[in-house]
CSV table of C-alpha atoms and ligand atoms in Angstrom, one decimal:
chain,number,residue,atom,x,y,z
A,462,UNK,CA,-17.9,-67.9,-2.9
A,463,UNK,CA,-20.5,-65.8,-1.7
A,464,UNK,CA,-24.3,-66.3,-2.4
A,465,UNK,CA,-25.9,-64.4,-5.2
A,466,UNK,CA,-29.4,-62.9,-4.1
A,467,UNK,CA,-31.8,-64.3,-6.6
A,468,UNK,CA,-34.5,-61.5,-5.9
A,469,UNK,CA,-34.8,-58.4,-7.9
A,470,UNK,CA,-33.3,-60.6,-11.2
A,471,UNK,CA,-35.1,-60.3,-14.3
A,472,UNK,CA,-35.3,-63.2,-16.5
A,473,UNK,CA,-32.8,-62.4,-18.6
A,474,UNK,CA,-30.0,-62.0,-15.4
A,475,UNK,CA,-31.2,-65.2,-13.8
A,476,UNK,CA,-30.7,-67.0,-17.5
A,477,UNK,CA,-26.9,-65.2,-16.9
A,478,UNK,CA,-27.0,-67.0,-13.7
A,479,UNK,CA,-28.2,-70.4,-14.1
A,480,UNK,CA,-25.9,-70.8,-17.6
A,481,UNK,CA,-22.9,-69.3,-15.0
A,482,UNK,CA,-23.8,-72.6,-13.1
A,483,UNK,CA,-24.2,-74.9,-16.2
A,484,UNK,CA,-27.6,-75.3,-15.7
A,485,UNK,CA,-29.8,-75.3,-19.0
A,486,UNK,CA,-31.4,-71.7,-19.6
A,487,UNK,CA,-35.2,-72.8,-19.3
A,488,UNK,CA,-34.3,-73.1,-15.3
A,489,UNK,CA,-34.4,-69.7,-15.1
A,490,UNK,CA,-38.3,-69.4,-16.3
A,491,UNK,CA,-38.8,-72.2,-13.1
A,492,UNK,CA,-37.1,-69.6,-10.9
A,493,UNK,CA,-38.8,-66.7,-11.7
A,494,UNK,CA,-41.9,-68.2,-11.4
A,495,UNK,CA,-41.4,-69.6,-8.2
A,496,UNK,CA,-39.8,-66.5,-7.1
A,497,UNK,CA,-42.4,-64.0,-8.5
A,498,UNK,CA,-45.4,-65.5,-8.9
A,499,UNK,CA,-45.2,-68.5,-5.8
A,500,UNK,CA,-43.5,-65.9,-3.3
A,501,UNK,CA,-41.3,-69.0,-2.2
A,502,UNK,CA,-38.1,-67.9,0.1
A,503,UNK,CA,-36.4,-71.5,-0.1
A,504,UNK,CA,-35.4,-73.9,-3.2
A,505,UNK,CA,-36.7,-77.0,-1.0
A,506,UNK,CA,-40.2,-76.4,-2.2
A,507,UNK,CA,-39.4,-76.3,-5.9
A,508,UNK,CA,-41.0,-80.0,-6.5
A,509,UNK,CA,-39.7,-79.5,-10.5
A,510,UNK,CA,-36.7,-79.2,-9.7
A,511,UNK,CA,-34.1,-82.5,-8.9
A,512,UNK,CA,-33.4,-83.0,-5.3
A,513,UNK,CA,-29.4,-82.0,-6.5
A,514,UNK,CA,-30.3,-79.3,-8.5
A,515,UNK,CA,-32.1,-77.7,-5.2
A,516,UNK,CA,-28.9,-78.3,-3.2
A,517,UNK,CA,-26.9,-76.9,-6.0
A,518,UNK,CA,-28.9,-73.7,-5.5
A,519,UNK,CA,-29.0,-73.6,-2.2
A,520,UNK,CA,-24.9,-73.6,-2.1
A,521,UNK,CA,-24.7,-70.9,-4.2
A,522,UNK,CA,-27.8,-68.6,-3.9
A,523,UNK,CA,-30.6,-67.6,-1.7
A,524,UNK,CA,-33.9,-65.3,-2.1
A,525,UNK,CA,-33.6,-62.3,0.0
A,526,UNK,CA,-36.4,-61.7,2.1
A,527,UNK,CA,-37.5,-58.8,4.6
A,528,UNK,CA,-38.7,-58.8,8.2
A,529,UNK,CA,-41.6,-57.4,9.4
A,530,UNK,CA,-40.9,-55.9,12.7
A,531,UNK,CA,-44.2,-54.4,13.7
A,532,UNK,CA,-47.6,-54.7,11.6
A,533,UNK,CA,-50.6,-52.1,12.4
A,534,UNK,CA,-54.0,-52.7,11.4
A,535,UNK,CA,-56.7,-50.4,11.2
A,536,UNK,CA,-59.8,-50.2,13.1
A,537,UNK,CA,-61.7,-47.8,10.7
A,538,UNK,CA,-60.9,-49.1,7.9
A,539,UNK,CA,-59.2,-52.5,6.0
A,540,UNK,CA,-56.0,-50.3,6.2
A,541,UNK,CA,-52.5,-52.3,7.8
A,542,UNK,CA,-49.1,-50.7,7.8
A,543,UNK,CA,-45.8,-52.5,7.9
A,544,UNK,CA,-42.7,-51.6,9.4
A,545,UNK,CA,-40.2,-54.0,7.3
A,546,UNK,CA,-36.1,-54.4,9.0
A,547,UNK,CA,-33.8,-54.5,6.2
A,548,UNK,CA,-30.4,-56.7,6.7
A,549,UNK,CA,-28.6,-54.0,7.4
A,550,UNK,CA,-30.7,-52.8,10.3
A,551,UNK,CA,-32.7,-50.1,8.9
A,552,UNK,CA,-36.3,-49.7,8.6
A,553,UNK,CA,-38.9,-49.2,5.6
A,554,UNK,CA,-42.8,-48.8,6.0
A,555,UNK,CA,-45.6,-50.1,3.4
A,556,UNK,CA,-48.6,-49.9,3.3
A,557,UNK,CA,-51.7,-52.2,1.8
A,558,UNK,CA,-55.1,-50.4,1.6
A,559,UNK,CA,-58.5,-52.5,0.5
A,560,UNK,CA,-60.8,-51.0,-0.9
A,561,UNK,CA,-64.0,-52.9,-2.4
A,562,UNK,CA,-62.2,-54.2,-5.9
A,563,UNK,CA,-59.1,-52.6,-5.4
A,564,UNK,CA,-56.2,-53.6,-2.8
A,565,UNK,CA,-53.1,-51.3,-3.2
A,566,UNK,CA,-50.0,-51.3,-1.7
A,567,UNK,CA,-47.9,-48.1,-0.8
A,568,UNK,CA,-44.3,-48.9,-1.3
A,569,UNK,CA,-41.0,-47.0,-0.1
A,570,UNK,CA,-38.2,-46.5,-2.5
A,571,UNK,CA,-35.7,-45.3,-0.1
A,572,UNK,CA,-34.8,-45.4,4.0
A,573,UNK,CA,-35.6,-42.2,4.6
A,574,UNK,CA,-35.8,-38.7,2.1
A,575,UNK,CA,-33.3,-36.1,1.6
A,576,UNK,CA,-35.9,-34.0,0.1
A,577,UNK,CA,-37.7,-32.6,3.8
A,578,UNK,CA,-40.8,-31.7,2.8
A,579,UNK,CA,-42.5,-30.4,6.4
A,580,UNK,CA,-45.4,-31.8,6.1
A,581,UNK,CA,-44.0,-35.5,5.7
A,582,UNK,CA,-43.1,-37.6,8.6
A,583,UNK,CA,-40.3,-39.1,6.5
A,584,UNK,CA,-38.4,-35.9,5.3
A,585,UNK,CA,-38.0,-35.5,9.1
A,586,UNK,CA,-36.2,-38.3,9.5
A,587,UNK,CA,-33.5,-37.6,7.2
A,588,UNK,CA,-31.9,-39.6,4.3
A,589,UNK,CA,-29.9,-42.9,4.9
A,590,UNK,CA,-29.9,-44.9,1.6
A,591,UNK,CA,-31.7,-46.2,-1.5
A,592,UNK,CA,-33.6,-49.2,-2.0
A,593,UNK,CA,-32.1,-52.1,-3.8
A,594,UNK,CA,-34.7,-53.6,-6.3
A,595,UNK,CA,-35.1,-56.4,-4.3
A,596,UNK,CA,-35.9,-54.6,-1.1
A,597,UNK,CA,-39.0,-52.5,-3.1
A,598,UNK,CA,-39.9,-55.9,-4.5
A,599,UNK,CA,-40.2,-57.4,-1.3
A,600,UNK,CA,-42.2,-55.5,0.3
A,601,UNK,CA,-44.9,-56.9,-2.0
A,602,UNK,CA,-44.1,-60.1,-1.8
A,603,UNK,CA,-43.9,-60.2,1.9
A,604,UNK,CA,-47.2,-58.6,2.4
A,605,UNK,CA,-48.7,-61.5,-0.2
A,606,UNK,CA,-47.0,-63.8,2.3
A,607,UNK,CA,-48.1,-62.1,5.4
A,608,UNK,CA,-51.5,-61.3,4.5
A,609,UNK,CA,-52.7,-63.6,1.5
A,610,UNK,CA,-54.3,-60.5,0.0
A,611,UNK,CA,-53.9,-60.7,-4.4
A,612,UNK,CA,-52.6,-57.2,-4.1
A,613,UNK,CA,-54.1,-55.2,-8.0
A,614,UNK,CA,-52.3,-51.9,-7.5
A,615,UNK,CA,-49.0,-50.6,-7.1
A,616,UNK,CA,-48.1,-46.2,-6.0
A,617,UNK,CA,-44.6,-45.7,-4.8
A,618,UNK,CA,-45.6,-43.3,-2.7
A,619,UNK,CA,-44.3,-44.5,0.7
A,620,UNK,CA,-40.7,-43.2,2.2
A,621,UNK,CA,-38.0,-42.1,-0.9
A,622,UNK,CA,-38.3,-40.0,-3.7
A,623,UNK,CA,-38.7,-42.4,-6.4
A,624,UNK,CA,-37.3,-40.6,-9.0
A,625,UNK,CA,-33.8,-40.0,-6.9
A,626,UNK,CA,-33.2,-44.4,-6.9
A,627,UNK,CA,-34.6,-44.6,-10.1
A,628,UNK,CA,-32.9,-47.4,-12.1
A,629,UNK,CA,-34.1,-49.6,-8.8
A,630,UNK,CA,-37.2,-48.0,-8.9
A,631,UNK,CA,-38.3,-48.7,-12.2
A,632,UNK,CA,-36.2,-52.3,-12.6
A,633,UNK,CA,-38.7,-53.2,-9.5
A,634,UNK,CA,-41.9,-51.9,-11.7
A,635,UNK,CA,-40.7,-53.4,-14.7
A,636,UNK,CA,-40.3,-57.0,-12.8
A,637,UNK,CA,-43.8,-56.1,-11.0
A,638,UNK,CA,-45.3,-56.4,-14.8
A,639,UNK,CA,-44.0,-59.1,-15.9
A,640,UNK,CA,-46.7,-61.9,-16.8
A,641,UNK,CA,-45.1,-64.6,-15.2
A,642,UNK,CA,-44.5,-62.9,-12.2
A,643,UNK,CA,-46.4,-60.7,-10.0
A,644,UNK,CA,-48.5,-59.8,-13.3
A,645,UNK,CA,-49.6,-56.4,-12.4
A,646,UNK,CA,-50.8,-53.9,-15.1
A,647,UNK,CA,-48.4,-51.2,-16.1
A,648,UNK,CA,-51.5,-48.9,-15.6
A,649,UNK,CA,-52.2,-50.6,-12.5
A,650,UNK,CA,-48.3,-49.6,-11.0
A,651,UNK,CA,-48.3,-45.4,-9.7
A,652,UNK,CA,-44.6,-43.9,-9.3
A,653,UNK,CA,-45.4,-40.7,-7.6
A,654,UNK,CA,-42.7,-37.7,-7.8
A,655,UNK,CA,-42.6,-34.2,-5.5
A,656,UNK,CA,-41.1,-33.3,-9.2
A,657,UNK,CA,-37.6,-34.2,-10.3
A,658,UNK,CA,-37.4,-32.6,-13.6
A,659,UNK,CA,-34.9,-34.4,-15.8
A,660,UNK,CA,-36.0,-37.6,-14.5
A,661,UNK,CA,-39.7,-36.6,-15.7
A,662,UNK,CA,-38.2,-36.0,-19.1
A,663,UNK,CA,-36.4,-39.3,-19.2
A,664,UNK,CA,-39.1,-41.1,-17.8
A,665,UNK,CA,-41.4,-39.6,-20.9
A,666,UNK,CA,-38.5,-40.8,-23.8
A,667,UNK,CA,-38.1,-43.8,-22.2
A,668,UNK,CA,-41.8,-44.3,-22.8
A,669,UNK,CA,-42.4,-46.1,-19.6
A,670,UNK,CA,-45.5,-47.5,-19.3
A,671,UNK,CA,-45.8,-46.7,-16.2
A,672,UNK,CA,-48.4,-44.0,-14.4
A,673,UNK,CA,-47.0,-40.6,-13.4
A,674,UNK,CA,-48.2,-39.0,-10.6
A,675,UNK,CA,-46.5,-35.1,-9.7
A,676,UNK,CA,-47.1,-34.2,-5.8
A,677,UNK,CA,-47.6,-30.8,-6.5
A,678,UNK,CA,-49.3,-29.5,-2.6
A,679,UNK,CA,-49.0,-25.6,-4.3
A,680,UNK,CA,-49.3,-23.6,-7.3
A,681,UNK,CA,-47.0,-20.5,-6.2
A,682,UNK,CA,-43.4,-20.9,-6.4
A,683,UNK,CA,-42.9,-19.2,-2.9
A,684,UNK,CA,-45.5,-21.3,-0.9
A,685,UNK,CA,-44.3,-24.1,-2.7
A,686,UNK,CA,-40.7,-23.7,-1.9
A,687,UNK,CA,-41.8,-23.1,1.9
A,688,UNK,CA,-43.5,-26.6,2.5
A,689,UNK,CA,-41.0,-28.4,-0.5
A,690,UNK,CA,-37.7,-27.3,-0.5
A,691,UNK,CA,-36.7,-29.2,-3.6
A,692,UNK,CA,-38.9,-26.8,-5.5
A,693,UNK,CA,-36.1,-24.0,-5.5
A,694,UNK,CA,-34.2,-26.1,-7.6
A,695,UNK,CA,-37.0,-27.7,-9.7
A,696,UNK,CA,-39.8,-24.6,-9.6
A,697,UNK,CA,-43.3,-24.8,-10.9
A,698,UNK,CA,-43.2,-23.3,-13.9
A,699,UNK,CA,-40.1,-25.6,-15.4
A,700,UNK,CA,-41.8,-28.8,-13.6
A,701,UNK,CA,-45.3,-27.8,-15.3
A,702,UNK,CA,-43.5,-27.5,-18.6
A,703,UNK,CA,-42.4,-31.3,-18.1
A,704,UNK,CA,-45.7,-32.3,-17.0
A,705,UNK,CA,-47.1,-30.8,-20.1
A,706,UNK,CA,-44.5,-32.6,-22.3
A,707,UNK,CA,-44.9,-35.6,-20.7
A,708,UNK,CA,-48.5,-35.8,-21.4
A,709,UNK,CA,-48.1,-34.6,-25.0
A,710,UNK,CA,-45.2,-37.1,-25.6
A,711,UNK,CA,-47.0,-40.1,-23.8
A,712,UNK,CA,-50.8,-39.3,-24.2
A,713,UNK,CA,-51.5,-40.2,-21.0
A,714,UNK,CA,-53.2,-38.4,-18.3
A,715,UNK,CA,-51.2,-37.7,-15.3
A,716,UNK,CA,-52.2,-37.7,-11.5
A,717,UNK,CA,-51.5,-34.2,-9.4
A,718,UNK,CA,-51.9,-34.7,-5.8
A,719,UNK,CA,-52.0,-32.1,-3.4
A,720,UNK,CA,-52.0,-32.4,0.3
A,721,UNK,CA,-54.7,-30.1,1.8
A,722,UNK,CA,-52.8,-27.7,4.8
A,723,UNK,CA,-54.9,-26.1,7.0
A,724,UNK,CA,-54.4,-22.3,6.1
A,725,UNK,CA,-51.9,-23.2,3.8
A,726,UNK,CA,-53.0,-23.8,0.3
A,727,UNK,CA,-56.6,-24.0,0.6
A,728,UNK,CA,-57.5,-20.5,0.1
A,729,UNK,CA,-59.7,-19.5,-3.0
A,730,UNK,CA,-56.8,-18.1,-4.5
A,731,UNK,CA,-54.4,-21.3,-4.9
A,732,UNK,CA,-57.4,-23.0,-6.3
A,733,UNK,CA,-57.4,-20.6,-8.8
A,734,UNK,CA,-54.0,-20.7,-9.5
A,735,UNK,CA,-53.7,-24.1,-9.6
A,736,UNK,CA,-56.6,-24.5,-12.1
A,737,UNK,CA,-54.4,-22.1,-14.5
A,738,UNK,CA,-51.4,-23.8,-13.8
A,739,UNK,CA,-53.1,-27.2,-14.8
A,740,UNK,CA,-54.9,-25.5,-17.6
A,741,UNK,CA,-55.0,-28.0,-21.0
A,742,UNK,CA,-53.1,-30.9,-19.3
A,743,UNK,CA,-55.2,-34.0,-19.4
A,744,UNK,CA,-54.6,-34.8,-15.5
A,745,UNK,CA,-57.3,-36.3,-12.6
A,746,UNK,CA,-56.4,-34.1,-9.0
A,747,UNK,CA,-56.1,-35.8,-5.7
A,748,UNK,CA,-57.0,-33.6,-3.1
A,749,UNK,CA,-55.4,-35.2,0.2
A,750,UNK,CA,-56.8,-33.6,3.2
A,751,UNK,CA,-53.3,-33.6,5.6
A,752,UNK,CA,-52.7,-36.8,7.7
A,753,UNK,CA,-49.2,-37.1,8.2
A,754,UNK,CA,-47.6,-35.9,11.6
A,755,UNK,CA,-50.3,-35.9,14.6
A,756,UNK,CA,-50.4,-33.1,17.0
A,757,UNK,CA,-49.3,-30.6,14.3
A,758,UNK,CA,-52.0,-27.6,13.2
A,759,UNK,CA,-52.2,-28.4,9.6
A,760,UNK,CA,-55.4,-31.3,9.7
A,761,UNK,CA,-58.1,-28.5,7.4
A,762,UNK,CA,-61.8,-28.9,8.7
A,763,UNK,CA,-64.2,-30.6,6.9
A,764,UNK,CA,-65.7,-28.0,5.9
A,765,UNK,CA,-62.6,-25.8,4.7
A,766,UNK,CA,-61.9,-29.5,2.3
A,767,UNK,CA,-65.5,-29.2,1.0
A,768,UNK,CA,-65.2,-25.4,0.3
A,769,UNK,CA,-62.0,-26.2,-1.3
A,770,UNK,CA,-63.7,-29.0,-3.4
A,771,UNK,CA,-66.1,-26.8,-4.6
A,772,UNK,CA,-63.8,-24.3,-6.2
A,773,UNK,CA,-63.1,-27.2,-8.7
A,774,UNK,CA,-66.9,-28.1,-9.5
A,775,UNK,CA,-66.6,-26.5,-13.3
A,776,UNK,CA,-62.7,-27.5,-14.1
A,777,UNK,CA,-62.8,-30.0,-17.0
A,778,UNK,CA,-60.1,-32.3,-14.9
A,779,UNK,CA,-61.4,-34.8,-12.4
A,780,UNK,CA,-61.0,-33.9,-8.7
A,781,UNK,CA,-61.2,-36.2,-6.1
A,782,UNK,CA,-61.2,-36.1,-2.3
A,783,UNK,CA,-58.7,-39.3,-0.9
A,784,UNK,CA,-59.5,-39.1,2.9
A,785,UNK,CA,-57.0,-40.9,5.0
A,786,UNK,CA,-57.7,-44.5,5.4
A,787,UNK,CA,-55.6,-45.2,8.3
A,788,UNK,CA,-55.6,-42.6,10.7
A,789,UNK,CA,-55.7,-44.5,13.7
A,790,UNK,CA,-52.3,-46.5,12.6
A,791,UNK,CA,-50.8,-42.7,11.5
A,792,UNK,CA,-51.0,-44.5,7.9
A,793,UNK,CA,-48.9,-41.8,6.0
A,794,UNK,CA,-45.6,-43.2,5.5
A,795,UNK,CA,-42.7,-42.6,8.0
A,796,UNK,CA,-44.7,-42.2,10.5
A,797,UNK,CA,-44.0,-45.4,12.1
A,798,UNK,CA,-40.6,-45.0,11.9
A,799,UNK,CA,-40.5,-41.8,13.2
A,800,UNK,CA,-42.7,-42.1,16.2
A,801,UNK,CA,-40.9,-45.5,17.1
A,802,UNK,CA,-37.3,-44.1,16.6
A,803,UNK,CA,-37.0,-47.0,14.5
A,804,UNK,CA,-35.6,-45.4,11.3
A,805,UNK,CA,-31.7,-47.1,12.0
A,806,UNK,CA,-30.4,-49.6,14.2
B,1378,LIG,S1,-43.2,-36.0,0.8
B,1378,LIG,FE1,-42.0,-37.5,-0.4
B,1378,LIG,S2,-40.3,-36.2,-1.3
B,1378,LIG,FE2,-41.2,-35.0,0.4
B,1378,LIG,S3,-39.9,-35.5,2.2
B,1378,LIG,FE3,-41.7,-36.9,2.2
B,1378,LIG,S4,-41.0,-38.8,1.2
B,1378,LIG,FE4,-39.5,-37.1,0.6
């Protein structure tokens, strides 16, 4: 018989799985403590457990874990990126960030991205598969186990389009919650879309607790569709009208972020547009000066970030400036990957 993965099971499946064994159901509780909240990786170490149970266990399942196959750590800043192998070969990157009260990790929600955006290191790369649940879970885990930090803060941000694995994607944030487990705040966990419309709507009347965050990087249509392809087939004005009925539906404010190109989009003119566009929907804006592939012409000054800033000073939405915090490790995700070659075996 071959071993059932116990990681990435919510309570309710390992219940299935411990009554499949003939185990009583308040086993399952013990697992998904240990698994969740004690980061374990062997049944040995469950001390509540009989010695017979464990060995039961250990014949018939196993807690998947990941390898970390090269770990980066800042200089100029408490910033470390992880390049996790998967069992099949391939590669993922993550990233933890520390910031005074705040230590975030960036997770990746596919190998790859079909979407090839050409500012991102990963939509270079190419697509090669989604995440299991397990795999986007572990990435926490392991950076608990490899760092000891008590990670508060969740974005999916890192390689993937979230929204194109999302049944993993939001199985893993939903197991990321849970108060016996990892325990992190539904407001504390970020999935962050370049703007897959259905999957905005369903997210909204699903009422996910989740935050939204749209990576929006320009507010014309043709600009837009020149940096993010996927916005011919999902353009502004459509996505806008989903952003506007999620926040209606969901009263929640959502996150726009929007990656500063060097005379690209940070003319006086997209901040203009951009401030119509966004008109009446409660949202914060994340201005994100460009980081992503070195040696490329589109890091703005700065001076031209500041004058972009500015443009925003009497918009009623909050606007922030999110400087790289890991330049010197290439900290935007699939970067890594992509300058070690290391994206498959
Ligand atoms: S920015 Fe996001 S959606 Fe675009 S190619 Fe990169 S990973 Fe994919």
């Amino acid at each position: 018989m071959e071993k059932i993965n116990l990681k990435g099971l919510t309570l309710e499946e390992l219940e299935q799985f411990v009554l499949s064994i003939k185990e009583k159901k308040f086993r399952a509780a013990q697992l998904f403590a240990w698994i969740y909240r004690r980061n374990v990786l062997s049944f040995d170490v469950m001390t509540d457990m009989s010695k017979s149970l464990r060995e039961k266990l250990e014949n018939m399942a196993y807690i998947g874990q990941l390898t970390a196959s090269n770990i980066q750590k800042s200089t100029l800043s408490e910033t470390q990126k992880f390049l996790f192998q998967l069992n099949d070969g391939l590669f993922v990157e993550s990233v933890l960030m520390v910031e005074e009260k705040r230590r975030t990790v960036c997770l990746s929600s596919q190998v790859g991205c079909a979407l090839g955006c050409t500012f991102c290191a990963t939509g270079t790369l190419g697509f090669k598969r989604n995440l299991e649940t397990w795999e986007i879970i572990d990435q926490f885990l392991a950076i608990q186990r490899l760092t000891g930090v008590d990670i508060s803060n969740i974005v999916i941000m890192g390689m993937g389009e979230p929204f194109l694995n999302y049944e993993a994607v939001l199985k893993a944030c939903h197991l990321f919650n849970h108060p016996d487990g990892t325990a992190i705040g539904n407001r504390r966990i970020v999935i962050s879309t370049s703007g897959i419309i259905p999957q905005i709507y369903r997210f909204t009347d699903e009422k996910q607790p989740f935050k939204l965050a749209i990576s929006l990087n320009s507010p014309f249509d043709n600009q837009r569709s020149s940096i993010m392809p996927i916005n011919k087939h999902h353009p502004l004005e459509r996505l806008i009208e989903a952003a506007r009925y999620y926040a209606k539906k969901s009263r929640q404010r959502i996150t726009f972020e929007y990656v500063l190109l060097k005379n690209v989009n940070t003319r006086q003119e997209d901040a203009d547009q951009l401030k119509k566009l966004l008109s009446g929907i409660p949202c914060k804006i994340n201005l994100i000066p460009y980081n992503a592939i070195p040696d490329s012409n589109w890091q703005p000054t700065i001076e031209e970030v500041e004058k972009f800033y500015s443009y925003f000073l009497n918009f009623p939405a909050v606007v922030s400036i999110r400087w790289s915090k890991g330049q010197d490790i290439q900290a935007a995700c699939g970067q890594l990957a992509a300058s070690t070659g290391e994206l498959s075996v």
